[in-house]
PDB file of C-alpha atoms in Angstrom:
ATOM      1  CA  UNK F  13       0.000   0.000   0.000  1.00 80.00           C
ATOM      2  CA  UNK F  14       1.270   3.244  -1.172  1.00 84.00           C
ATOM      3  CA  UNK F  15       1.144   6.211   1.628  1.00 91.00           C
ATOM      4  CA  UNK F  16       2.035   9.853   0.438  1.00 94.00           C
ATOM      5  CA  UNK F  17       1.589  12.173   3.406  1.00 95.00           C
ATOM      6  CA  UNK F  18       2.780  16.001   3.217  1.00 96.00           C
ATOM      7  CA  UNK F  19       3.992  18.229   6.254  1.00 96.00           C
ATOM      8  CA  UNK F  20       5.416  21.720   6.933  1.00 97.00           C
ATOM      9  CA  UNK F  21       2.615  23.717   5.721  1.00 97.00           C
ATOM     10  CA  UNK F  22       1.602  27.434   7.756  1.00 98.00           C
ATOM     11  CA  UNK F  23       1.148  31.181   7.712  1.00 98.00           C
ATOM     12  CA  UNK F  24       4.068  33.335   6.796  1.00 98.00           C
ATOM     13  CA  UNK F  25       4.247  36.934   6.130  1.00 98.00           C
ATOM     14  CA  UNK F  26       5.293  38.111   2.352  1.00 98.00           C
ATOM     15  CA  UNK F  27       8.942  37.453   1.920  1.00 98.00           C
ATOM     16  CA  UNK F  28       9.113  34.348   4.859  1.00 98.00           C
ATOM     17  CA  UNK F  29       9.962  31.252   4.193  1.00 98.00           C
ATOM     18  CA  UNK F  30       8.635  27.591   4.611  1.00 98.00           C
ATOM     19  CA  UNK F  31       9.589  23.402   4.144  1.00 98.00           C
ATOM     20  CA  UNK F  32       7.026  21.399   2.658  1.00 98.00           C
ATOM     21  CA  UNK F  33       7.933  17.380   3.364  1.00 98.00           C
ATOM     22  CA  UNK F  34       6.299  14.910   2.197  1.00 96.00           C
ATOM     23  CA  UNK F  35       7.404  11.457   3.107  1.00 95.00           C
ATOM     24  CA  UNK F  36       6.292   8.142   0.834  1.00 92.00           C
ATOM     25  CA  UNK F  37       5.514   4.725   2.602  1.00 92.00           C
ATOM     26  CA  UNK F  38       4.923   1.426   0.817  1.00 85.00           C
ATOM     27  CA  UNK F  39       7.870   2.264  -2.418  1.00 80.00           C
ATOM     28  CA  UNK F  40      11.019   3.018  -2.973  1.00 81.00           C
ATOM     29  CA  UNK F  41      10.827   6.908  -3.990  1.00 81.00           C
ATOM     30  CA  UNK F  42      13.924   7.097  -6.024  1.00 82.00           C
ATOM     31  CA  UNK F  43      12.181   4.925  -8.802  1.00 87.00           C
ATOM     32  CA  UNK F  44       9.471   7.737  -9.269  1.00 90.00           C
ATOM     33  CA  UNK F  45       9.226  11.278 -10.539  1.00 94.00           C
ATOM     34  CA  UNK F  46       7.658  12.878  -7.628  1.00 95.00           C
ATOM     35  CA  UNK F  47       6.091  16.243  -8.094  1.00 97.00           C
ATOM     36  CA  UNK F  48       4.709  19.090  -6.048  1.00 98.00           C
ATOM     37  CA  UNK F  49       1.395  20.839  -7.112  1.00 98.00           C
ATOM     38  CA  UNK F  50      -1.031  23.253  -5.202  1.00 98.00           C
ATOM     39  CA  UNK F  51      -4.596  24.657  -5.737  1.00 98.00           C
ATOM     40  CA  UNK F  52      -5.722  27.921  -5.585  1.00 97.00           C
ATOM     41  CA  UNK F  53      -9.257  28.199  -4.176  1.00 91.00           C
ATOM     42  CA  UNK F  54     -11.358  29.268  -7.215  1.00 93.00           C
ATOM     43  CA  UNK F  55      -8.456  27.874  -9.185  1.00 96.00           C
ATOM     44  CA  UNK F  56      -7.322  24.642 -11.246  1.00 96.00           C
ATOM     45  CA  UNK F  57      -4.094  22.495  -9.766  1.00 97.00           C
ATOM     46  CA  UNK F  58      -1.138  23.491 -11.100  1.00 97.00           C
ATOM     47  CA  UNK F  59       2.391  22.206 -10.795  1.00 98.00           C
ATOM     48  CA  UNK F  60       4.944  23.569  -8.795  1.00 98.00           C
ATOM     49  CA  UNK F  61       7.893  21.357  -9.613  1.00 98.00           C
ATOM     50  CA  UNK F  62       9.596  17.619  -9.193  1.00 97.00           C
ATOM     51  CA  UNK F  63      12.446  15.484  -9.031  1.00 96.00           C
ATOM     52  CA  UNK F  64      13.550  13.207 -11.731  1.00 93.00           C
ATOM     53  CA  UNK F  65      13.808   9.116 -10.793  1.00 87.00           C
ATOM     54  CA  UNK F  66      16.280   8.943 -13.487  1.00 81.00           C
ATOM     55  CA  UNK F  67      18.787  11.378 -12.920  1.00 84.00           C
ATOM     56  CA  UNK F  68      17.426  13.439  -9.672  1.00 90.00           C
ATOM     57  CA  UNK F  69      16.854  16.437 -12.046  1.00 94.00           C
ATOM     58  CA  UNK F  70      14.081  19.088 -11.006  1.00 97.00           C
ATOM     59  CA  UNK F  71      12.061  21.660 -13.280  1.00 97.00           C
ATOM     60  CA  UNK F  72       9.796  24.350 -11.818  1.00 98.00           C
ATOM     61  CA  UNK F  73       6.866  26.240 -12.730  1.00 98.00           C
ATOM     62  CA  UNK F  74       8.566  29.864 -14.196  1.00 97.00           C
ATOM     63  CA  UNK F  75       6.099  31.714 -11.313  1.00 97.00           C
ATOM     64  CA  UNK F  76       8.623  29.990  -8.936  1.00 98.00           C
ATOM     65  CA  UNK F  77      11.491  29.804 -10.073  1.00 98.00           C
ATOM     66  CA  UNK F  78      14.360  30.842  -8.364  1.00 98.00           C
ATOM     67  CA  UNK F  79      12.454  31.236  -5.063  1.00 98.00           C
ATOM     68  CA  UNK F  80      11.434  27.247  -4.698  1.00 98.00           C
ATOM     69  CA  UNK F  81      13.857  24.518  -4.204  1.00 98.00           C
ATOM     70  CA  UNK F  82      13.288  20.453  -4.595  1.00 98.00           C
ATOM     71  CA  UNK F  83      15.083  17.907  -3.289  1.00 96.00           C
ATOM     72  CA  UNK F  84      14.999  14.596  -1.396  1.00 94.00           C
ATOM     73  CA  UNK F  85      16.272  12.258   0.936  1.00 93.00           C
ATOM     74  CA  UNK F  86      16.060   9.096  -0.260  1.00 88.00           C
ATOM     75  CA  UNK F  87      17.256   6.759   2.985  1.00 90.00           C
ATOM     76  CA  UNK F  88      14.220   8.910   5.015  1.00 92.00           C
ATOM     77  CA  UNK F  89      12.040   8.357   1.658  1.00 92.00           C
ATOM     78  CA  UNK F  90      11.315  12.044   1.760  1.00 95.00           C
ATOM     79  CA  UNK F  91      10.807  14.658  -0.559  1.00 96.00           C
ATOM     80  CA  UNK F  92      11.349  18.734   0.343  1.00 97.00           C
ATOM     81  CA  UNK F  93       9.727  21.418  -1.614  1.00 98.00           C
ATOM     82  CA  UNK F  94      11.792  24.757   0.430  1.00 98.00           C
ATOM     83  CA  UNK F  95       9.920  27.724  -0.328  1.00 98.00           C
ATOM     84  CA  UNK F  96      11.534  31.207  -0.068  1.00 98.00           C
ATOM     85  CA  UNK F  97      10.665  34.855  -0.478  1.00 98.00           C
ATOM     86  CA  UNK F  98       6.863  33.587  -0.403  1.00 98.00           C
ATOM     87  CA  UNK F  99       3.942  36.159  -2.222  1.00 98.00           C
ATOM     88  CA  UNK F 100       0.513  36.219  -1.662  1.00 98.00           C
ATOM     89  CA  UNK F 101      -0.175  34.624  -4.955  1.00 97.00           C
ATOM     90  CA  UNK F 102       1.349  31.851  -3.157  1.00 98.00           C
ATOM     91  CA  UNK F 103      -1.184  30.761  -1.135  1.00 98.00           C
ATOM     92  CA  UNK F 104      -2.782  27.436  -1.799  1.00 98.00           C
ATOM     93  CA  UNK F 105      -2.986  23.720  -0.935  1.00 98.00           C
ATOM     94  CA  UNK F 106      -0.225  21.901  -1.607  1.00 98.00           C
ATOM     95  CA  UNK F 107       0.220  18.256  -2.345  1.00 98.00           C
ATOM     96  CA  UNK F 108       2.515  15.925  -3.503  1.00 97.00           C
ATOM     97  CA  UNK F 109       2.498  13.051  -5.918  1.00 96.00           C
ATOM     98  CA  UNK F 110       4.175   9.712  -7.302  1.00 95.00           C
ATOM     99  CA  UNK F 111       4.712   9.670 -11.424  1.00 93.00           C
ATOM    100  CA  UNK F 112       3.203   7.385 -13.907  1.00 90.00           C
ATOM    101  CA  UNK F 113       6.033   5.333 -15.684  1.00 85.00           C
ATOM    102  CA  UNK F 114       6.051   7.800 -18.657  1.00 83.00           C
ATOM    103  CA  UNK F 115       5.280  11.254 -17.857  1.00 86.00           C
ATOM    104  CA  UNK F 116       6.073  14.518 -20.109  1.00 90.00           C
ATOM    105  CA  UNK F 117       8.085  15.728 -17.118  1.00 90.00           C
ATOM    106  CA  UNK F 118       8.793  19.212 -17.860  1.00 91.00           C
ATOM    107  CA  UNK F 119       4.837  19.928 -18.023  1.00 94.00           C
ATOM    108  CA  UNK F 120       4.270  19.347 -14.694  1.00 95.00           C
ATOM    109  CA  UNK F 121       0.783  18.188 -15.408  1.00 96.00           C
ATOM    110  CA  UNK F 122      -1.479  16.496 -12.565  1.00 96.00           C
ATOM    111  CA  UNK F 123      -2.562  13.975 -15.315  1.00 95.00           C
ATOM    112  CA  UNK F 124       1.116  12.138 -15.631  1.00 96.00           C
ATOM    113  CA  UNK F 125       0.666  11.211 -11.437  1.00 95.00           C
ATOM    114  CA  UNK F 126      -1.210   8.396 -10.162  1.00 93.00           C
ATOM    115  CA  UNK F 127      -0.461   8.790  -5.936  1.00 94.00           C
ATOM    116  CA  UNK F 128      -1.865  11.741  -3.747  1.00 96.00           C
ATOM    117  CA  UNK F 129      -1.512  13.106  -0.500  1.00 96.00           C
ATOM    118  CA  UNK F 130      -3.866  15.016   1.244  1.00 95.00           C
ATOM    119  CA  UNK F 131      -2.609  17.841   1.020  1.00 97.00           C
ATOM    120  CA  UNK F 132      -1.316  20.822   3.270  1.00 97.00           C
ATOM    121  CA  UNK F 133      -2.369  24.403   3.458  1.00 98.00           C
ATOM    122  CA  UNK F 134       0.047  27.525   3.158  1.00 98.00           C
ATOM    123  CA  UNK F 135      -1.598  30.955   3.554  1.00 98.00           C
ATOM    124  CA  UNK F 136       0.965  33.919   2.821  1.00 98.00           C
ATOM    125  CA  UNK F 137      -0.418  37.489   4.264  1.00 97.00           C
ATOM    126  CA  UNK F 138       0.643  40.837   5.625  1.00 92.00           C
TER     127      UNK F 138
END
C-alpha cells in the first residue's frame, strides 16, 4: 500500500519562508518522478515542480522559479519542496504526488501522477 503524506505547511508573512515534506511509505521513492502541485481556491491544480527518478533532475513552474527549491532524501524516503521569499499569490494547498512510468516531465501536469496526498495548506499574508 502506497502512503504519500505532506507536512510543513503554515502562515508566513510576504517574503518568509517555509519546508514542505512529504514522506512516501509502501515504495522506494527514487524509482518515481515525484512532483509538487497546489490549488488555488477558485483555481485549477497546477504544478509547482519535481524530481527526476532517473537522474534526480528538477524543473519548476517559471512563477517559482528561483524562489522554490526540490530535493529529497532518499534513505528517510522524503521529498522537500523549500519555499523562499513567499507572495501572496502563493497561497494554496499543496500536495505531492508519485509519477506514472512515462510522464512529459517538464509539463508538470497532474494527469502524468497516479499517488496523492492530502494535502497541506500555506496561507501567505501581511
Amino acid at each position: 500500500q502506497v502512503q504519500l503524506v505532506e507536512s510543513g505547511g503554515g502562515s508566513v508573512q510576504p517574503g518568509g519562508s517555509l519546508r514542505l515534506s512529504c514522506t512516501f511509505s509502501g515504495i522506494p521513492l527514487q524509482y518515481y518522478t515525484i512532483g509538487w502541485f497546489r490549488q488555488a481556491p477558485g483555481k485549477e491544480r497546477e504544478g509547482v515542480s519535481c524530481i527526476s527518478s532517473a537522474d534526480g533532475s528538477t524543473y519548476y513552474a517559471d512563477s517559482v522559479k528561483g524562489r522554490f527549491t526540490i530535493s529529497r532524501d532518499n534513505v528517510q524516503n522524503t521529498v522537500y519542496l523549500q519555499m523562499d521569499s513567499l507572495k501572496p499569490e502563493d497561497t494554496a494547498v499543496y500536495s505531492c504526488a508519485q509519477g506514472g512510468v512515462m510522464i512529459h516531465i517538464e509539463e508538470l501536469s497532474p494527469r502524468d501522477y497516479t499517488k496523492w496526498g492530502q494535502g497541506t495548506q500555506v496561507t501567505v499574508s501581511s
